[in-house]
Coordinates of N, CA and C in Angstrom, one line a residue:
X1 N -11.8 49.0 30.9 CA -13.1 49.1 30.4 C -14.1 49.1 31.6
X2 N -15.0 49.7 31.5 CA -16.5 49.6 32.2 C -16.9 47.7 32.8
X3 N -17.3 47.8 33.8 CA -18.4 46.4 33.9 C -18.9 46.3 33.3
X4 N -20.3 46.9 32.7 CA -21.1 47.0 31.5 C -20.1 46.7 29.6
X5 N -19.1 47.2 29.7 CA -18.4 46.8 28.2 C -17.7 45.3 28.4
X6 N -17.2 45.1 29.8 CA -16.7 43.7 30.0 C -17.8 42.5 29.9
X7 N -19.2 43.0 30.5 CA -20.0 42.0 30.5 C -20.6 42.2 29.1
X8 N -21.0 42.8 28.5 CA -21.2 43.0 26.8 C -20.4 42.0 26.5
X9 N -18.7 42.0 26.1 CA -18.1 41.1 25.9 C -18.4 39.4 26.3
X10 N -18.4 39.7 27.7 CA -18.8 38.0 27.9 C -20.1 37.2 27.6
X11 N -21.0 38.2 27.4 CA -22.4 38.1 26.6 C -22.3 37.9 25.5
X12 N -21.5 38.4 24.3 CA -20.9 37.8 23.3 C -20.4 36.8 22.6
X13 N -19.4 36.6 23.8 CA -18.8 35.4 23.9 C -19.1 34.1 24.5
X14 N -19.9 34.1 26.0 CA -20.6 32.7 26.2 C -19.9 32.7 27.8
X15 N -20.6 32.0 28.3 CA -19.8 32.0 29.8 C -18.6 31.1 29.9
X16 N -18.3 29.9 28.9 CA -17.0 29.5 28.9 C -16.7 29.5 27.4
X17 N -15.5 29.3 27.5 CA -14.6 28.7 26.0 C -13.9 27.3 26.5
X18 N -14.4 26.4 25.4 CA -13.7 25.5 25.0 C -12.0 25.4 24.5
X19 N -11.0 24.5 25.2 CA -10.0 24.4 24.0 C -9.6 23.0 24.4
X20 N -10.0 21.6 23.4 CA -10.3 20.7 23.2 C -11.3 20.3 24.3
X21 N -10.0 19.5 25.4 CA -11.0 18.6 26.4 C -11.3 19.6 27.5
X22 N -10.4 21.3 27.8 CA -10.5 21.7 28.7 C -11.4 22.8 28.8
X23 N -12.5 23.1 29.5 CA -12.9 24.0 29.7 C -12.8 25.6 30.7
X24 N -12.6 26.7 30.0 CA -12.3 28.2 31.0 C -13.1 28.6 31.1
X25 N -13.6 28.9 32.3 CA -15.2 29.7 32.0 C -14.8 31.3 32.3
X26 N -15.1 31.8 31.1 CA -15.5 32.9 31.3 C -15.3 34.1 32.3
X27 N -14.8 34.7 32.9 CA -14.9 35.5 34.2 C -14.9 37.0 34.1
X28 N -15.5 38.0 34.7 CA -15.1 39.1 34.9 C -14.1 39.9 36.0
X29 N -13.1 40.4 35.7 CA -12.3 40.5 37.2 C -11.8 41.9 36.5
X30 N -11.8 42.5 38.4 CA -10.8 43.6 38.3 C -9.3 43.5 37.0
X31 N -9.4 45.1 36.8 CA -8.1 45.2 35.9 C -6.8 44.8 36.7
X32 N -6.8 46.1 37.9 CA -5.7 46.2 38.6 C -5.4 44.5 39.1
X33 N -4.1 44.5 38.7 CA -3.4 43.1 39.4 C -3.7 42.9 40.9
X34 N -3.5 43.8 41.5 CA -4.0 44.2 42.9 C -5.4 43.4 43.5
X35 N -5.7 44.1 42.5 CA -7.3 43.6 42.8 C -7.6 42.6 42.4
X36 N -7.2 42.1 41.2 CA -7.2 40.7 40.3 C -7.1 40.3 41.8
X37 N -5.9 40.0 42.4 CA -5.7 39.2 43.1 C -6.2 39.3 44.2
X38 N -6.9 40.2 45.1 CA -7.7 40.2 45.9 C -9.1 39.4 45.6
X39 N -9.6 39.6 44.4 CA -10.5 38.9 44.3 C -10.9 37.6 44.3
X40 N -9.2 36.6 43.1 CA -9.1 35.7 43.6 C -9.0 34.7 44.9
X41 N -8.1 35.7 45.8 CA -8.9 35.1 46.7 C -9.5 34.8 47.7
X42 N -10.8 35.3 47.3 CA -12.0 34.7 47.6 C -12.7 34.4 46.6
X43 N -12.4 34.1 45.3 CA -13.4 33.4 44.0 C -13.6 31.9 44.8
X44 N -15.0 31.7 44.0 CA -15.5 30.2 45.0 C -16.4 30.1 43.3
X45 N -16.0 29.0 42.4 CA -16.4 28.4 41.1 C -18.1 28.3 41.3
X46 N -18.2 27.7 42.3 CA -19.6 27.2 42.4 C -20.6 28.7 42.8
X47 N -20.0 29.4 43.3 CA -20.9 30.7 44.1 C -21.2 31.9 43.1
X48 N -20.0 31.9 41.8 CA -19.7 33.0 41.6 C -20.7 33.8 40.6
X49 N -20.9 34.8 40.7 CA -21.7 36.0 40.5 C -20.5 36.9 39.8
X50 N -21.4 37.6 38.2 CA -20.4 38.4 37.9 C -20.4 39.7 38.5
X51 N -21.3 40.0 39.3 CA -21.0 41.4 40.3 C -20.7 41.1 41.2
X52 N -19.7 40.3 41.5 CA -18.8 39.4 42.5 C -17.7 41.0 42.7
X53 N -17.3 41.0 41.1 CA -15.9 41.6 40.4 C -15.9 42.8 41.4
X54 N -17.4 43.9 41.4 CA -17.7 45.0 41.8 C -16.7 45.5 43.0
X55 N -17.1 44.9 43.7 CA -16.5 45.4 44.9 C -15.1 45.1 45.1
X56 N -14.4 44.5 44.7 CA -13.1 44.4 44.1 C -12.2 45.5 43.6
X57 N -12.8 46.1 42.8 CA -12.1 47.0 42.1 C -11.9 48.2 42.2
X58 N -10.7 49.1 42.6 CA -10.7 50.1 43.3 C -11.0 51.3 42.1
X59 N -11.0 50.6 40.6 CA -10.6 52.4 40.4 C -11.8 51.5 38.6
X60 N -13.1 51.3 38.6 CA -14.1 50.2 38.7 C -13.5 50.2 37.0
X61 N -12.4 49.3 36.6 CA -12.0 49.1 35.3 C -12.6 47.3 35.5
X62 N -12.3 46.6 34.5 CA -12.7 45.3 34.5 C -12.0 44.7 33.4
X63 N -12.0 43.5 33.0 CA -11.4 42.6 31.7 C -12.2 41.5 32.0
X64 N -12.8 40.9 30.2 CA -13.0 40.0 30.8 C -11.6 38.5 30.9
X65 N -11.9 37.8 31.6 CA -10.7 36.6 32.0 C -10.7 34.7 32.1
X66 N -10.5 34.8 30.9 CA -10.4 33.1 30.9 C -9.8 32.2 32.0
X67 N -10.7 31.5 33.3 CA -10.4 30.9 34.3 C -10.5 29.3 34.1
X68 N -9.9 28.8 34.0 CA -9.5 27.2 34.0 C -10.4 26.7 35.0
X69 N -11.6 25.9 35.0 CA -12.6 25.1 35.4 C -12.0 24.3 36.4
X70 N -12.6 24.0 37.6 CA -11.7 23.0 38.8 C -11.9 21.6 38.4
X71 N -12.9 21.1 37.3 CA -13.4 19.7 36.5 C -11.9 19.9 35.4
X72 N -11.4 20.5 34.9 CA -10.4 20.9 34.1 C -9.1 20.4 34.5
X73 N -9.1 21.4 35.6 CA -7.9 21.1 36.3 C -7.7 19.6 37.1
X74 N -8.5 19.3 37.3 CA -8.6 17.9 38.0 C -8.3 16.8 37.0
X75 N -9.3 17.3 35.4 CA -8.6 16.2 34.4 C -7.6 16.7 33.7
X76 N -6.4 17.7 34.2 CA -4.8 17.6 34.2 C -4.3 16.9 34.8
X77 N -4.8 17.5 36.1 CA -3.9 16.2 37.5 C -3.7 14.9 37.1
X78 N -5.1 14.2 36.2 CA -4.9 13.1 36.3 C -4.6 12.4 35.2
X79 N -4.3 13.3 34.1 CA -3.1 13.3 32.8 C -1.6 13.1 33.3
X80 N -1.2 13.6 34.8 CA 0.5 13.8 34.9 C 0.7 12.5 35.7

């Protein structure tokens, strides 16, 4: 899909989703895996911009993507 139909979506939907105590916020990222993962990384939680995605993507497809919050993840660590 377009950036424009991915961000439609996430406008829809809210910049995160809840599931119970943990929160995913929202993200737009490249389709290609490729890119997915180029983008990751350099994703920065605190910086990020959803025309972050843009320049990422070689062939400009997008999804939106449920990313696990670093407050999230920190209250797993300290569940184990």
């Amino acid at each position: 899909m377009t950036y424009q139909q991915a961000k439609q979506i996430k406008d829809e939907t809210g910049a995160f989703i809840m599931n119970g105590d943990l929160r995913f916020n929202l993200l737009i990222v490249p389709k290609s895996v490729h890119d997915m993962v180029a983008f990751f990384s350099n994703y920065e939680e605190d910086s990020y911009s959803d025309e972050d995605c843009i320049k990422y993507s070689s062939d400009s497809e997008y999804v939106p993507y449920a990313y696990i919050s670093e407050e999230s993840r920190y209250l797993l660590r300290s569940k184990s």
